[in-house]
Coordinates of C-alpha atoms in Angstrom, one line a residue:
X1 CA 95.6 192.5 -82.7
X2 CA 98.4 191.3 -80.7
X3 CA 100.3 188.0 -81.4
X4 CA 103.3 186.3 -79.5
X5 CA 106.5 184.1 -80.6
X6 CA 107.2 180.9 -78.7
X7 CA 110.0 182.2 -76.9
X8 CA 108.7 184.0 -73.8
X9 CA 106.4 180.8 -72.3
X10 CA 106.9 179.5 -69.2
X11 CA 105.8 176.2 -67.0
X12 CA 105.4 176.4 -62.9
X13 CA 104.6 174.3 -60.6
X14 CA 103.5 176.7 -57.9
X15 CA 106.1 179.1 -57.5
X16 CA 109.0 177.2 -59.0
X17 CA 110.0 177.5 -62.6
X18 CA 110.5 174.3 -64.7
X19 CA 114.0 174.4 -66.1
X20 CA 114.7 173.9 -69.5
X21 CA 111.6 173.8 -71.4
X22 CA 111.4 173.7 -74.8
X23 CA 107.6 173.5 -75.9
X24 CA 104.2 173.0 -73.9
X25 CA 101.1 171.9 -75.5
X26 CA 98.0 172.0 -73.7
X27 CA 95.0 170.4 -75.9
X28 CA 91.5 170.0 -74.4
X29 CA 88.4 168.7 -76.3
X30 CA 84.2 168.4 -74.5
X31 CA 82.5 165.5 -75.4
X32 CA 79.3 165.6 -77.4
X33 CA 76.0 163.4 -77.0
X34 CA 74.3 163.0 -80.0
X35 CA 70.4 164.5 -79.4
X36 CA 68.9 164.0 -82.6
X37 CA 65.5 163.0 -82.5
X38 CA 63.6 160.8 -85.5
X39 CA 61.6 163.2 -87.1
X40 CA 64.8 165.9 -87.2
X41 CA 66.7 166.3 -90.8
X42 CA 70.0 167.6 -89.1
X43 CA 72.0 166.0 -86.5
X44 CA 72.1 167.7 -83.0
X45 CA 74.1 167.8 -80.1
X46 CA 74.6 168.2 -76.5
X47 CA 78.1 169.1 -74.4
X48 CA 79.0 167.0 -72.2
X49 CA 81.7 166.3 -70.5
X50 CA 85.4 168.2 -71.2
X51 CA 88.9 166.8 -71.1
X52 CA 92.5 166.9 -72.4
X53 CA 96.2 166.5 -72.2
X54 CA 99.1 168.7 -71.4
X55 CA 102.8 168.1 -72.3
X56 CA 105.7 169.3 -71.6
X57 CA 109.0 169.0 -73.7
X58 CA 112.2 169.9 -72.1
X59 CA 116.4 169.5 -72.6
X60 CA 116.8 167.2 -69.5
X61 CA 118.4 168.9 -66.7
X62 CA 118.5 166.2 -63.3
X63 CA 119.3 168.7 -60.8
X64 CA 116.2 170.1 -61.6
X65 CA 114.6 168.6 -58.6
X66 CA 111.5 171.1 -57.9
X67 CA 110.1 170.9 -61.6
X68 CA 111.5 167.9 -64.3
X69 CA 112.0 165.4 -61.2
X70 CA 109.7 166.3 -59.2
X71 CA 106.7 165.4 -62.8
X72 CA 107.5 161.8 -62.1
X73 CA 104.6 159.4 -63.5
X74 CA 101.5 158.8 -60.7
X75 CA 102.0 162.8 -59.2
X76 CA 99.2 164.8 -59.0
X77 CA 100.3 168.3 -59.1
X78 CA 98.7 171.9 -60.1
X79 CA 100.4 172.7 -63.8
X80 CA 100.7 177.0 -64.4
X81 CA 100.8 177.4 -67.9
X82 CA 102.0 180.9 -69.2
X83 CA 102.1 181.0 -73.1
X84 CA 103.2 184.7 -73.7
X85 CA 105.4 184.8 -70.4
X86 CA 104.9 185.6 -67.0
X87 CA 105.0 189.6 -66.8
X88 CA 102.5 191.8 -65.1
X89 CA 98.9 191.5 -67.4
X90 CA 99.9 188.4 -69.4
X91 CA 97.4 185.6 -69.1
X92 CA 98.2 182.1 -67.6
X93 CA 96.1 178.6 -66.9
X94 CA 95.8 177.0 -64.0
X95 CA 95.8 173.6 -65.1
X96 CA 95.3 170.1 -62.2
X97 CA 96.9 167.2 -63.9
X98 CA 98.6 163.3 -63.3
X99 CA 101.6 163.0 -64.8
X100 CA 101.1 159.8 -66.9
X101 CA 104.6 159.4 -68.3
X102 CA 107.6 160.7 -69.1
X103 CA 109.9 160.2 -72.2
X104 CA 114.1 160.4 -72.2
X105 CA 115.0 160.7 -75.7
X106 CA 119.1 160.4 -75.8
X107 CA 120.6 161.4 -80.2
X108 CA 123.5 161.7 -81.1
X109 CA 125.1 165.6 -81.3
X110 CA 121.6 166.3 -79.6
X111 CA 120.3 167.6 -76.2
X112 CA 119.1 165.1 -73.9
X113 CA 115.5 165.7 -74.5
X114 CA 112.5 164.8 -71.5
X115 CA 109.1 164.6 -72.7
X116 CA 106.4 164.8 -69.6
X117 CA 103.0 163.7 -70.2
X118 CA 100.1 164.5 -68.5
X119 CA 96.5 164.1 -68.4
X120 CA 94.3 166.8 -66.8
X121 CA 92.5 166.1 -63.6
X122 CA 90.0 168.7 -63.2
X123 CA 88.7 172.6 -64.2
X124 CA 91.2 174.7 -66.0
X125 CA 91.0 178.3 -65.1
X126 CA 92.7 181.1 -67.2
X127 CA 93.9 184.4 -65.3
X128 CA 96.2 187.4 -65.5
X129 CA 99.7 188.0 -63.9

């Protein structure tokens, strides 16, 4: 079984490299209808329709103008998401999202930290490098 730290990920936005980032969280959930008829003793179901939210954390780097500036809120864009890196036969998601917001979270003897949030807009599809 193979398993991966959190230190090799990687977010694109086509061929340029978000700088700086920290974490990414990609969470998606499918709807259920609720099929159950009278007569049935156990609840049923049916899928419907699927959904979810990425975000991306990052320490805040402004010249950054290709990745961070460019995920301003209201942009449509085509999110890659590579968990275990980007090297030759690790996998990836293709993921269409709006950015719905963004987050500038200034502490004291702390990084500037920028928090983008997006919804996704669309199919996900998974592939290999």
């Amino acid at each position: 079984m193979a398993v991966h730290t959190g230190s090799a990920g990687v977010v694109k936005i086509g061929s340029d490299v978000v700088a700086e980032v920290t974490a990414f969280t990609m969470e998606t959930t499918a709807d259920v209808i609720e099929s159950t008829q009278l007569s049935d003793t156990n609840k049923t179901y049916e899928v419907s329709r699927k959904s979810g939210t990425v975000t991306v954390e990052c320490a805040w780097d402004e010249s950054d103008t290709s990745g961070q500036i460019a995920l301003q809120e209201a942009t449509g864009v085509t999110l890659l998401l590579y968990p275990e890196g980007a090297d030759s036969g690790d996998y990836f998601y293709t993921v269409p999202v709006i950015v719905t917001g963004n987050s500038v979270s200034v502490t004291m003897d702390d990084l500037i930290r920028l928090s983008i949030s997006c919804q996704i807009n669309g199919a996900i599809t998974r592939g290999t490098v």
